[in-house]
């Protein structure tokens, strides 16, 4: 399993808000992972629109809380 280095910046605050809102609404683990994956996609892989613009899906597996 490949380990990615930490992103050079944090996902936008809107993703944290989405996570808090989802948790309040008793979102499933899969829904929470989807929000986190979107944040990683935008921040780390696409660098805010500067690269990997054709990337459509990011999936997180084996999260350890």
XYZ file of N, CA and C in Angstrom:
195
model
N 0.830 -1.173 0.000
C 0.000 0.000 0.000
C 0.878 1.242 0.000
N 0.590 2.139 -0.909
C 1.371 3.364 -1.052
C 0.867 4.424 -0.070
N 1.773 5.094 0.607
C 1.412 6.164 1.524
C 1.690 7.491 0.849
N 0.697 8.357 0.835
C 0.845 9.662 0.211
C 1.400 10.662 1.204
N 2.239 11.573 0.732
C 2.716 12.628 1.626
C 1.557 13.562 1.958
N 1.653 14.284 3.056
C 0.560 15.188 3.396
C 0.412 16.292 2.361
N -0.827 16.749 2.129
C -1.021 17.828 1.169
C -0.342 19.097 1.660
N 0.010 19.958 0.719
C 0.703 21.188 1.088
C -0.243 22.230 1.668
N -1.525 21.973 1.585
C -2.499 22.851 2.224
C -3.719 22.035 2.612
N -4.467 22.548 3.546
C -5.654 21.840 4.028
C -6.821 22.049 3.069
N -7.755 21.108 3.052
C -8.962 21.318 2.245
C -9.695 22.576 2.707
N -10.463 23.192 1.818
C -11.208 24.398 2.182
C -12.140 24.148 3.380
N -12.384 25.163 4.196
C -13.241 25.015 5.373
C -14.635 24.460 5.053
N -15.099 24.651 3.848
C -16.426 24.141 3.481
C -16.505 22.623 3.665
N -15.400 21.912 3.469
C -15.411 20.457 3.643
C -15.553 20.091 5.121
N -14.899 20.839 5.991
C -15.063 20.598 7.426
C -16.513 20.834 7.826
N -17.107 21.891 7.308
C -18.503 22.175 7.625
C -19.412 21.064 7.123
N -19.139 20.578 5.932
C -19.935 19.467 5.389
C -19.817 18.230 6.269
N -18.603 17.963 6.792
C -18.414 16.812 7.674
C -19.194 16.978 8.979
N -19.131 18.175 9.565
C -19.881 18.421 10.799
C -21.378 18.281 10.563
N -21.856 18.847 9.467
C -23.280 18.746 9.140
C -23.697 17.299 8.913
N -22.861 16.554 8.207
C -23.164 15.150 7.924
C -23.195 14.336 9.223
N -22.266 14.621 10.107
C -22.231 13.903 11.383
C -23.492 14.198 12.202
N -23.916 15.459 12.204
C -25.141 15.829 12.930
C -26.362 15.092 12.381
N -26.319 14.800 11.079
C -27.436 14.114 10.432
C -27.247 12.595 10.429
N -26.311 12.119 11.226
C -26.022 10.679 11.348
C -25.664 10.043 10.013
N -24.809 10.711 9.260
C -24.362 10.181 7.967
C -23.598 8.880 8.173
N -23.651 8.038 7.172
C -22.925 6.769 7.225
C -21.431 7.018 7.051
N -20.649 6.004 7.403
C -19.208 6.079 7.217
C -18.875 6.302 5.739
N -19.614 5.658 4.872
C -19.383 5.804 3.429
C -19.632 7.244 2.979
N -20.677 7.873 3.494
C -20.955 9.265 3.137
C -19.852 10.194 3.639
N -19.376 9.942 4.855
C -18.293 10.759 5.415
C -17.014 10.588 4.585
N -16.717 9.356 4.194
C -15.540 9.107 3.361
C -15.654 9.836 2.019
N -16.859 9.889 1.480
C -17.070 10.588 0.220
C -16.741 12.066 0.327
N -17.128 12.690 1.427
C -16.824 14.112 1.638
C -15.319 14.311 1.770
N -14.676 13.449 2.539
C -13.224 13.540 2.712
C -12.516 13.334 1.375
N -12.966 12.356 0.605
C -12.360 12.073 -0.700
C -12.493 13.274 -1.634
N -13.650 13.931 -1.624
C -13.824 15.123 -2.467
C -12.848 16.216 -2.062
N -12.658 16.391 -0.760
C -11.704 17.397 -0.282
C -10.281 17.088 -0.708
N -9.887 15.809 -0.589
C -8.554 15.406 -1.045
C -8.408 15.597 -2.551
N -9.456 15.229 -3.280
C -9.400 15.368 -4.740
C -9.143 16.821 -5.118
N -9.910 17.718 -4.554
C -9.772 19.134 -4.905
C -8.441 19.715 -4.444
N -8.050 19.394 -3.212
C -6.872 20.020 -2.623
C -5.567 19.357 -3.030
N -5.509 18.037 -2.909
C -4.243 17.348 -3.124
C -4.025 16.953 -4.579
N -4.976 16.254 -5.161
C -4.779 15.727 -6.508
C -4.974 16.790 -7.593
N -5.967 17.651 -7.421
C -6.224 18.659 -8.447
C -5.600 20.011 -8.105
N -5.091 20.163 -6.922
C -4.416 21.389 -6.498
C -5.247 22.623 -6.815
N -6.519 22.565 -6.441
C -7.397 23.719 -6.645
C -7.658 24.049 -8.103
N -7.536 23.053 -8.990
C -7.799 23.263 -10.414
C -6.551 23.447 -11.263
N -5.373 23.298 -10.654
C -4.121 23.489 -11.385
C -3.561 22.222 -12.023
N -4.090 21.057 -11.663
C -3.618 19.805 -12.263
C -4.691 18.743 -12.134
N -4.533 17.656 -12.831
C -5.450 16.513 -12.813
C -6.904 16.947 -12.956
N -7.151 17.867 -13.860
C -8.510 18.401 -14.018
C -9.495 17.354 -14.529
N -8.999 16.308 -15.167
C -9.879 15.255 -15.665
C -10.205 14.187 -14.631
N -9.608 14.276 -13.446
C -9.863 13.299 -12.392
C -11.305 13.417 -11.928
N -12.025 12.302 -11.953
C -13.434 12.356 -11.580
C -13.729 11.676 -10.254
N -12.963 10.661 -9.878
C -13.267 9.915 -8.659
C -12.029 9.695 -7.808
N -12.208 9.833 -6.514
C -11.203 9.466 -5.541
C -11.918 8.604 -4.511
N -11.331 7.469 -4.184
C -11.938 6.550 -3.227
C -10.980 6.341 -2.069
N -11.510 6.379 -0.860
C -10.707 6.125 0.324
C -11.056 4.746 0.871
N -10.049 3.967 1.134
C -10.228 2.632 1.700
C -9.392 2.508 2.958
N -9.821 1.666 3.856
C -9.057 1.332 5.051
C -8.691 2.550 5.896
N -9.656 3.423 6.173
C -9.414 4.548 7.063
C -9.362 4.050 8.498
N -8.425 4.537 9.238
C -8.284 4.180 10.645
C -8.525 5.437 11.455
N -9.597 5.464 12.222
C -9.937 6.664 12.996
C -9.275 6.642 14.341
